[in-house]
mmCIF file with all atom_site columns, C-alpha atoms in Angstrom:
data_model
loop_
_atom_site.group_PDB
_atom_site.id
_atom_site.type_symbol
_atom_site.label_atom_id
_atom_site.label_alt_id
_atom_site.label_comp_id
_atom_site.label_asym_id
_atom_site.label_entity_id
_atom_site.label_seq_id
_atom_site.pdbx_PDB_ins_code
_atom_site.Cartn_x
_atom_site.Cartn_y
_atom_site.Cartn_z
_atom_site.occupancy
_atom_site.B_iso_or_equiv
_atom_site.pdbx_formal_charge
_atom_site.auth_seq_id
_atom_site.auth_comp_id
_atom_site.auth_asym_id
_atom_site.auth_atom_id
_atom_site.pdbx_PDB_model_num
ATOM 1   C CA . MET A 1 1   ? 111.017 85.160  144.883 1.00 0.00 ? 1   MET A CA 1
ATOM 2   C CA . GLY A 1 2   ? 111.463 85.955  141.191 1.00 0.00 ? 2   GLY A CA 1
ATOM 3   C CA . ARG A 1 3   ? 110.600 89.633  141.627 1.00 0.00 ? 3   ARG A CA 1
ATOM 4   C CA . LYS A 1 4   ? 113.120 92.272  142.583 1.00 0.00 ? 4   LYS A CA 1
ATOM 5   C CA . LYS A 1 5   ? 112.429 94.469  145.576 1.00 0.00 ? 5   LYS A CA 1
ATOM 6   C CA . SER A 1 6   ? 111.813 97.479  143.307 1.00 0.00 ? 6   SER A CA 1
ATOM 7   C CA . GLU A 1 7   ? 109.058 95.544  141.516 1.00 0.00 ? 7   GLU A CA 1
ATOM 8   C CA . THR A 1 8   ? 107.231 94.612  144.724 1.00 0.00 ? 8   THR A CA 1
ATOM 9   C CA . ALA A 1 9   ? 107.547 97.965  146.472 1.00 0.00 ? 9   ALA A CA 1
ATOM 10  C CA . ARG A 1 10  ? 104.180 99.574  147.071 1.00 0.00 ? 10  ARG A CA 1
ATOM 11  C CA . SER A 1 11  ? 103.319 102.685 145.104 1.00 0.00 ? 11  SER A CA 1
ATOM 12  C CA . PRO A 1 12  ? 101.056 105.423 146.416 1.00 0.00 ? 12  PRO A CA 1
ATOM 13  C CA . GLU A 1 13  ? 97.396  104.440 146.513 1.00 0.00 ? 13  GLU A CA 1
ATOM 14  C CA . ILE A 1 14  ? 95.230  105.539 143.600 1.00 0.00 ? 14  ILE A CA 1
ATOM 15  C CA . ALA A 1 15  ? 91.530  106.141 144.121 1.00 0.00 ? 15  ALA A CA 1
ATOM 16  C CA . ILE A 1 16  ? 89.064  106.119 141.241 1.00 0.00 ? 16  ILE A CA 1
ATOM 17  C CA . ARG A 1 17  ? 85.332  106.471 140.994 1.00 0.00 ? 17  ARG A CA 1
ATOM 18  C CA . LEU A 1 18  ? 83.220  104.305 138.708 1.00 0.00 ? 18  LEU A CA 1
ATOM 19  C CA . THR A 1 19  ? 79.600  104.580 137.749 1.00 0.00 ? 19  THR A CA 1
ATOM 20  C CA . MET A 1 20  ? 77.460  101.967 139.476 1.00 0.00 ? 20  MET A CA 1
ATOM 21  C CA . PRO A 1 21  ? 76.956  99.919  136.280 1.00 0.00 ? 21  PRO A CA 1
ATOM 22  C CA . ASP A 1 22  ? 80.753  99.866  135.710 1.00 0.00 ? 22  ASP A CA 1
ATOM 23  C CA . TYR A 1 23  ? 81.368  99.006  139.380 1.00 0.00 ? 23  TYR A CA 1
ATOM 24  C CA . ASN A 1 24  ? 78.885  96.131  139.122 1.00 0.00 ? 24  ASN A CA 1
ATOM 25  C CA . ARG A 1 25  ? 80.562  94.880  135.918 1.00 0.00 ? 25  ARG A CA 1
ATOM 26  C CA . LEU A 1 26  ? 83.946  95.007  137.682 1.00 0.00 ? 26  LEU A CA 1
ATOM 27  C CA . SER A 1 27  ? 82.574  93.084  140.667 1.00 0.00 ? 27  SER A CA 1
ATOM 28  C CA . GLU A 1 28  ? 80.967  90.420  138.459 1.00 0.00 ? 28  GLU A CA 1
ATOM 29  C CA . LEU A 1 29  ? 84.118  89.987  136.388 1.00 0.00 ? 29  LEU A CA 1
ATOM 30  C CA . SER A 1 30  ? 86.320  89.689  139.470 1.00 0.00 ? 30  SER A CA 1
ATOM 31  C CA . VAL A 1 31  ? 84.032  86.949  140.831 1.00 0.00 ? 31  VAL A CA 1
ATOM 32  C CA . THR A 1 32  ? 84.041  85.188  137.441 1.00 0.00 ? 32  THR A CA 1
ATOM 33  C CA . LYS A 1 33  ? 87.854  85.317  137.227 1.00 0.00 ? 33  LYS A CA 1
ATOM 34  C CA . GLY A 1 34  ? 88.241  84.425  140.899 1.00 0.00 ? 34  GLY A CA 1
ATOM 35  C CA . THR A 1 35  ? 90.346  87.471  141.730 1.00 0.00 ? 35  THR A CA 1
ATOM 36  C CA . THR A 1 36  ? 89.946  90.685  143.681 1.00 0.00 ? 36  THR A CA 1
ATOM 37  C CA . ARG A 1 37  ? 88.672  93.904  142.166 1.00 0.00 ? 37  ARG A CA 1
ATOM 38  C CA . THR A 1 38  ? 92.015  95.528  142.975 1.00 0.00 ? 38  THR A CA 1
ATOM 39  C CA . ASP A 1 39  ? 93.970  92.856  141.090 1.00 0.00 ? 39  ASP A CA 1
ATOM 40  C CA . LEU A 1 40  ? 91.579  93.098  138.166 1.00 0.00 ? 40  LEU A CA 1
ATOM 41  C CA . VAL A 1 41  ? 91.909  96.891  138.008 1.00 0.00 ? 41  VAL A CA 1
ATOM 42  C CA . ARG A 1 42  ? 95.711  96.613  138.349 1.00 0.00 ? 42  ARG A CA 1
ATOM 43  C CA . GLU A 1 43  ? 95.785  94.092  135.480 1.00 0.00 ? 43  GLU A CA 1
ATOM 44  C CA . ALA A 1 44  ? 93.570  96.342  133.331 1.00 0.00 ? 44  ALA A CA 1
ATOM 45  C CA . VAL A 1 45  ? 95.734  99.418  133.988 1.00 0.00 ? 45  VAL A CA 1
ATOM 46  C CA . ILE A 1 46  ? 98.939  97.524  133.190 1.00 0.00 ? 46  ILE A CA 1
ATOM 47  C CA . GLU A 1 47  ? 97.431  96.128  129.985 1.00 0.00 ? 47  GLU A CA 1
ATOM 48  C CA . TYR A 1 48  ? 96.263  99.613  128.993 1.00 0.00 ? 48  TYR A CA 1
ATOM 49  C CA . LEU A 1 49  ? 99.711  101.114 129.662 1.00 0.00 ? 49  LEU A CA 1
ATOM 50  C CA . ASP A 1 50  ? 101.370 98.308  127.688 1.00 0.00 ? 50  ASP A CA 1
ATOM 51  C CA . ARG A 1 51  ? 99.069  99.001  124.737 1.00 0.00 ? 51  ARG A CA 1
ATOM 52  C CA . ILE A 1 52  ? 99.866  102.723 124.817 1.00 0.00 ? 52  ILE A CA 1
ATOM 53  C CA . GLU A 1 53  ? 103.609 102.012 124.990 1.00 0.00 ? 53  GLU A CA 1
ATOM 54  C CA . ALA A 1 54  ? 103.269 99.557  122.100 1.00 0.00 ? 54  ALA A CA 1
ATOM 55  C CA . LYS A 1 55  ? 101.511 102.215 120.009 1.00 0.00 ? 55  LYS A CA 1
ATOM 56  C CA . VAL A 1 56  ? 104.244 104.754 120.785 1.00 0.00 ? 56  VAL A CA 1
ATOM 57  C CA . GLU A 1 57  ? 106.898 102.185 119.902 1.00 0.00 ? 57  GLU A CA 1
ATOM 58  C CA . GLU A 1 58  ? 105.011 101.326 116.710 1.00 0.00 ? 58  GLU A CA 1
ATOM 59  C CA . ARG A 1 59  ? 104.926 105.010 115.714 1.00 0.00 ? 59  ARG A CA 1
ATOM 60  C CA . VAL A 1 60  ? 108.669 105.272 116.352 1.00 0.00 ? 60  VAL A CA 1
ATOM 61  C CA . ASN A 1 61  ? 109.256 102.111 114.302 1.00 0.00 ? 61  ASN A CA 1
ATOM 62  C CA . ASP A 1 62  ? 107.041 103.493 111.534 1.00 0.00 ? 62  ASP A CA 1
ATOM 63  C CA . ARG A 1 63  ? 109.115 106.681 111.465 1.00 0.00 ? 63  ARG A CA 1
ATOM 64  C CA . VAL A 1 64  ? 112.327 104.661 111.319 1.00 0.00 ? 64  VAL A CA 1
ATOM 65  C CA . ALA A 1 65  ? 110.890 102.488 108.537 1.00 0.00 ? 65  ALA A CA 1
ATOM 66  C CA . GLN A 1 66  ? 109.758 105.594 106.640 1.00 0.00 ? 66  GLN A CA 1
ATOM 67  C CA . ARG A 1 67  ? 113.201 107.140 107.009 1.00 0.00 ? 67  ARG A CA 1
ATOM 68  C CA . LEU A 1 68  ? 114.830 103.927 105.768 1.00 0.00 ? 68  LEU A CA 1
ATOM 69  C CA . LEU A 1 69  ? 112.521 103.900 102.736 1.00 0.00 ? 69  LEU A CA 1
ATOM 70  C CA . GLU A 1 70  ? 113.460 107.511 101.972 1.00 0.00 ? 70  GLU A CA 1
ATOM 71  C CA . ILE A 1 71  ? 117.155 106.656 102.236 1.00 0.00 ? 71  ILE A CA 1
ATOM 72  C CA . GLU A 1 72  ? 116.661 103.587 100.028 1.00 0.00 ? 72  GLU A CA 1
ATOM 73  C CA . GLU A 1 73  ? 114.838 105.641 97.384  1.00 0.00 ? 73  GLU A CA 1
ATOM 74  C CA . ARG A 1 74  ? 117.543 108.304 97.464  1.00 0.00 ? 74  ARG A CA 1
ATOM 75  C CA . LEU A 1 75  ? 120.270 105.658 97.093  1.00 0.00 ? 75  LEU A CA 1
ATOM 76  C CA . ALA A 1 76  ? 118.395 104.003 94.212  1.00 0.00 ? 76  ALA A CA 1
ATOM 77  C CA . ALA A 1 77  ? 118.068 107.351 92.435  1.00 0.00 ? 77  ALA A CA 1
ATOM 78  C CA . GLN A 1 78  ? 121.769 108.066 92.953  1.00 0.00 ? 78  GLN A CA 1
ATOM 79  C CA . HIS A 1 79  ? 122.663 104.571 91.723  1.00 0.00 ? 79  HIS A CA 1
ATOM 80  C CA . LYS A 1 80  ? 120.572 105.097 88.581  1.00 0.00 ? 80  LYS A CA 1
ATOM 81  C CA . LYS A 1 81  ? 122.202 108.480 88.000  1.00 0.00 ? 81  LYS A CA 1
ATOM 82  C CA . ASP A 1 82  ? 125.695 107.000 88.463  1.00 0.00 ? 82  ASP A CA 1
ATOM 83  C CA . THR A 1 83  ? 124.884 104.074 86.150  1.00 0.00 ? 83  THR A CA 1
ATOM 84  C CA . GLU A 1 84  ? 123.656 106.422 83.433  1.00 0.00 ? 84  GLU A CA 1
ATOM 85  C CA . ARG A 1 85  ? 126.768 108.567 83.859  1.00 0.00 ? 85  ARG A CA 1
ATOM 86  C CA . LEU A 1 86  ? 129.032 105.516 83.499  1.00 0.00 ? 86  LEU A CA 1
ATOM 87  C CA . ALA A 1 87  ? 127.095 104.381 80.421  1.00 0.00 ? 87  ALA A CA 1
ATOM 88  C CA . LYS A 1 88  ? 127.608 107.810 78.828  1.00 0.00 ? 88  LYS A CA 1
ATOM 89  C CA . ILE A 1 89  ? 131.324 107.744 79.644  1.00 0.00 ? 89  ILE A CA 1
ATOM 90  C CA . SER A 1 90  ? 131.594 104.220 78.233  1.00 0.00 ? 90  SER A CA 1
ATOM 91  C CA . SER A 1 91  ? 129.815 105.310 75.036  1.00 0.00 ? 91  SER A CA 1
ATOM 92  C CA . ARG A 1 92  ? 132.173 108.262 74.621  1.00 0.00 ? 92  ARG A CA 1
ATOM 93  C CA . CYS A 1 93  ? 135.168 105.952 75.119  1.00 0.00 ? 93  CYS A CA 1
ATOM 94  C CA . LEU A 1 94  ? 133.879 103.544 72.480  1.00 0.00 ? 94  LEU A CA 1
ATOM 95  C CA . ILE A 1 95  ? 133.329 106.417 70.042  1.00 0.00 ? 95  ILE A CA 1
ATOM 96  C CA . ASP A 1 96  ? 136.866 107.670 70.716  1.00 0.00 ? 96  ASP A CA 1
ATOM 97  C CA . VAL A 1 97  ? 138.315 104.173 70.203  1.00 0.00 ? 97  VAL A CA 1
ATOM 98  C CA . ALA A 1 98  ? 136.422 103.850 66.915  1.00 0.00 ? 98  ALA A CA 1
ATOM 99  C CA . LEU A 1 99  ? 137.772 107.232 65.757  1.00 0.00 ? 99  LEU A CA 1
ATOM 100 C CA . VAL A 1 100 ? 141.320 106.255 66.691  1.00 0.00 ? 100 VAL A CA 1
ATOM 101 C CA . ASN A 1 101 ? 140.868 102.941 64.845  1.00 0.00 ? 101 ASN A CA 1
ATOM 102 C CA . GLN A 1 102 ? 139.633 104.759 61.739  1.00 0.00 ? 102 GLN A CA 1
ATOM 103 C CA . ILE A 1 103 ? 142.556 107.174 61.825  1.00 0.00 ? 103 ILE A CA 1
ATOM 104 C CA . LEU A 1 104 ? 145.107 104.400 62.377  1.00 0.00 ? 104 LEU A CA 1
ATOM 105 C CA . TYR A 1 105 ? 143.573 102.239 59.656  1.00 0.00 ? 105 TYR A CA 1
ATOM 106 C CA . SER A 1 106 ? 143.421 105.074 57.137  1.00 0.00 ? 106 SER A CA 1
ATOM 107 C CA . ARG A 1 107 ? 147.049 106.078 57.812  1.00 0.00 ? 107 ARG A CA 1
ATOM 108 C CA . ALA A 1 108 ? 148.456 102.544 57.885  1.00 0.00 ? 108 ALA A CA 1
ATOM 109 C CA . ASP A 1 109 ? 150.336 101.117 54.928  1.00 0.00 ? 109 ASP A CA 1
ATOM 110 C CA . LYS A 1 110 ? 147.725 99.813  52.491  1.00 0.00 ? 110 LYS A CA 1
ATOM 111 C CA . ALA A 1 111 ? 149.712 96.673  51.790  1.00 0.00 ? 111 ALA A CA 1
ATOM 112 C CA . THR A 1 112 ? 149.916 95.546  55.438  1.00 0.00 ? 112 THR A CA 1
ATOM 113 C CA . ARG A 1 113 ? 146.977 97.170  57.221  1.00 0.00 ? 113 ARG A CA 1
ATOM 114 C CA . ASP A 1 114 ? 144.488 94.327  56.700  1.00 0.00 ? 114 ASP A CA 1
ATOM 115 C CA . LYS A 1 115 ? 146.991 91.804  58.104  1.00 0.00 ? 115 LYS A CA 1
ATOM 116 C CA . MET A 1 116 ? 147.797 94.171  60.992  1.00 0.00 ? 116 MET A CA 1
ATOM 117 C CA . TRP A 1 117 ? 144.077 94.575  61.792  1.00 0.00 ? 117 TRP A CA 1
ATOM 118 C CA . GLU A 1 118 ? 143.547 90.804  61.670  1.00 0.00 ? 118 GLU A CA 1
ATOM 119 C CA . ASP A 1 119 ? 146.476 90.300  64.088  1.00 0.00 ? 119 ASP A CA 1
ATOM 120 C CA . ALA A 1 120 ? 145.034 92.905  66.470  1.00 0.00 ? 120 ALA A CA 1
ATOM 121 C CA . ARG A 1 121 ? 141.640 91.206  66.314  1.00 0.00 ? 121 ARG A CA 1
ATOM 122 C CA . ASN A 1 122 ? 143.182 87.807  67.067  1.00 0.00 ? 122 ASN A CA 1
ATOM 123 C CA . LYS A 1 123 ? 145.142 89.194  70.041  1.00 0.00 ? 123 LYS A CA 1
ATOM 124 C CA . ALA A 1 124 ? 141.978 90.782  71.429  1.00 0.00 ? 124 ALA A CA 1
ATOM 125 C CA . LEU A 1 125 ? 140.168 87.476  70.982  1.00 0.00 ? 125 LEU A CA 1
ATOM 126 C CA . MET A 1 126 ? 142.971 85.638  72.815  1.00 0.00 ? 126 MET A CA 1
ATOM 127 C CA . ARG A 1 127 ? 142.630 88.114  75.686  1.00 0.00 ? 127 ARG A CA 1
ATOM 128 C CA . LEU A 1 128 ? 138.869 87.522  75.802  1.00 0.00 ? 128 LEU A CA 1
ATOM 129 C CA . ASN A 1 129 ? 139.395 83.760  75.820  1.00 0.00 ? 129 ASN A CA 1
ATOM 130 C CA . ILE A 1 130 ? 141.673 84.088  78.844  1.00 0.00 ? 130 ILE A CA 1
ATOM 131 C CA . GLY A 1 131 ? 138.903 85.981  80.637  1.00 0.00 ? 131 GLY A CA 1
ATOM 132 C CA . LYS A 1 132 ? 136.398 83.375  79.487  1.00 0.00 ? 132 LYS A CA 1
ATOM 133 C CA . LYS A 1 133 ? 138.529 80.570  80.965  1.00 0.00 ? 133 LYS A CA 1
ATOM 134 C CA . GLN A 1 134 ? 138.701 82.503  84.247  1.00 0.00 ? 134 GLN A CA 1
ATOM 135 C CA . GLY A 1 135 ? 134.898 82.553  84.374  1.00 0.00 ? 135 GLY A CA 1
ATOM 136 C CA . ASP A 1 136 ? 134.195 86.123  83.259  1.00 0.00 ? 136 ASP A CA 1
ATOM 137 C CA . PRO A 1 137 ? 130.690 86.026  81.699  1.00 0.00 ? 137 PRO A CA 1
ATOM 138 C CA . VAL A 1 138 ? 131.210 89.333  79.865  1.00 0.00 ? 138 VAL A CA 1
ATOM 139 C CA . ALA A 1 139 ? 134.401 88.031  78.274  1.00 0.00 ? 139 ALA A CA 1
ATOM 140 C CA . ALA A 1 140 ? 132.602 84.830  77.259  1.00 0.00 ? 140 ALA A CA 1
ATOM 141 C CA . GLU A 1 141 ? 129.808 86.792  75.578  1.00 0.00 ? 141 GLU A CA 1
ATOM 142 C CA . LEU A 1 142 ? 132.236 89.131  73.803  1.00 0.00 ? 142 LEU A CA 1
ATOM 143 C CA . ALA A 1 143 ? 134.361 86.203  72.619  1.00 0.00 ? 143 ALA A CA 1
ATOM 144 C CA . LYS A 1 144 ? 131.255 84.483  71.226  1.00 0.00 ? 144 LYS A CA 1
ATOM 145 C CA . ASP A 1 145 ? 130.253 87.695  69.397  1.00 0.00 ? 145 ASP A CA 1
ATOM 146 C CA . ALA A 1 146 ? 133.801 88.162  68.074  1.00 0.00 ? 146 ALA A CA 1
ATOM 147 C CA . LEU A 1 147 ? 133.885 84.639  66.687  1.00 0.00 ? 147 LEU A CA 1
ATOM 148 C CA . SER A 1 148 ? 130.531 85.112  64.973  1.00 0.00 ? 148 SER A CA 1
ATOM 149 C CA . GLY A 1 149 ? 131.724 88.376  63.419  1.00 0.00 ? 149 GLY A CA 1
ATOM 150 C CA . GLU A 1 150 ? 129.202 90.567  65.286  1.00 0.00 ? 150 GLU A CA 1
ATOM 151 C CA . ALA A 1 151 ? 131.822 92.385  67.381  1.00 0.00 ? 151 ALA A CA 1
#
């Protein structure tokens, strides 16, 4: 009742020849299992076909897994390259900021430049503290360094 008509339709008959020892083994096993030789052979063929299909599917899955690993490695290499590029850009920006600071400091009025630099430092620290209050871990670390005089 559970099978569809297409599953129960009879296929063309298949004839095979076995050696006598194999035929005797088949007969003994069918008696032991309490089934017919035909059912036993059908079960063996289906199991064999299932195993072959599983191996084919496994090879396909292995190829997909290999391809995914290749893609992952390529993405990791690109990510590393992009990270290094951003680090270089960041370093250049910091060097440029330091040069601008040196130029501004050297050209500022000698009487007021130390006070002006202290005000700028305090404003930067206030900005970092706002980020720290908003939960930015980088801002918290920078603010700590600025307060200790390491920044």
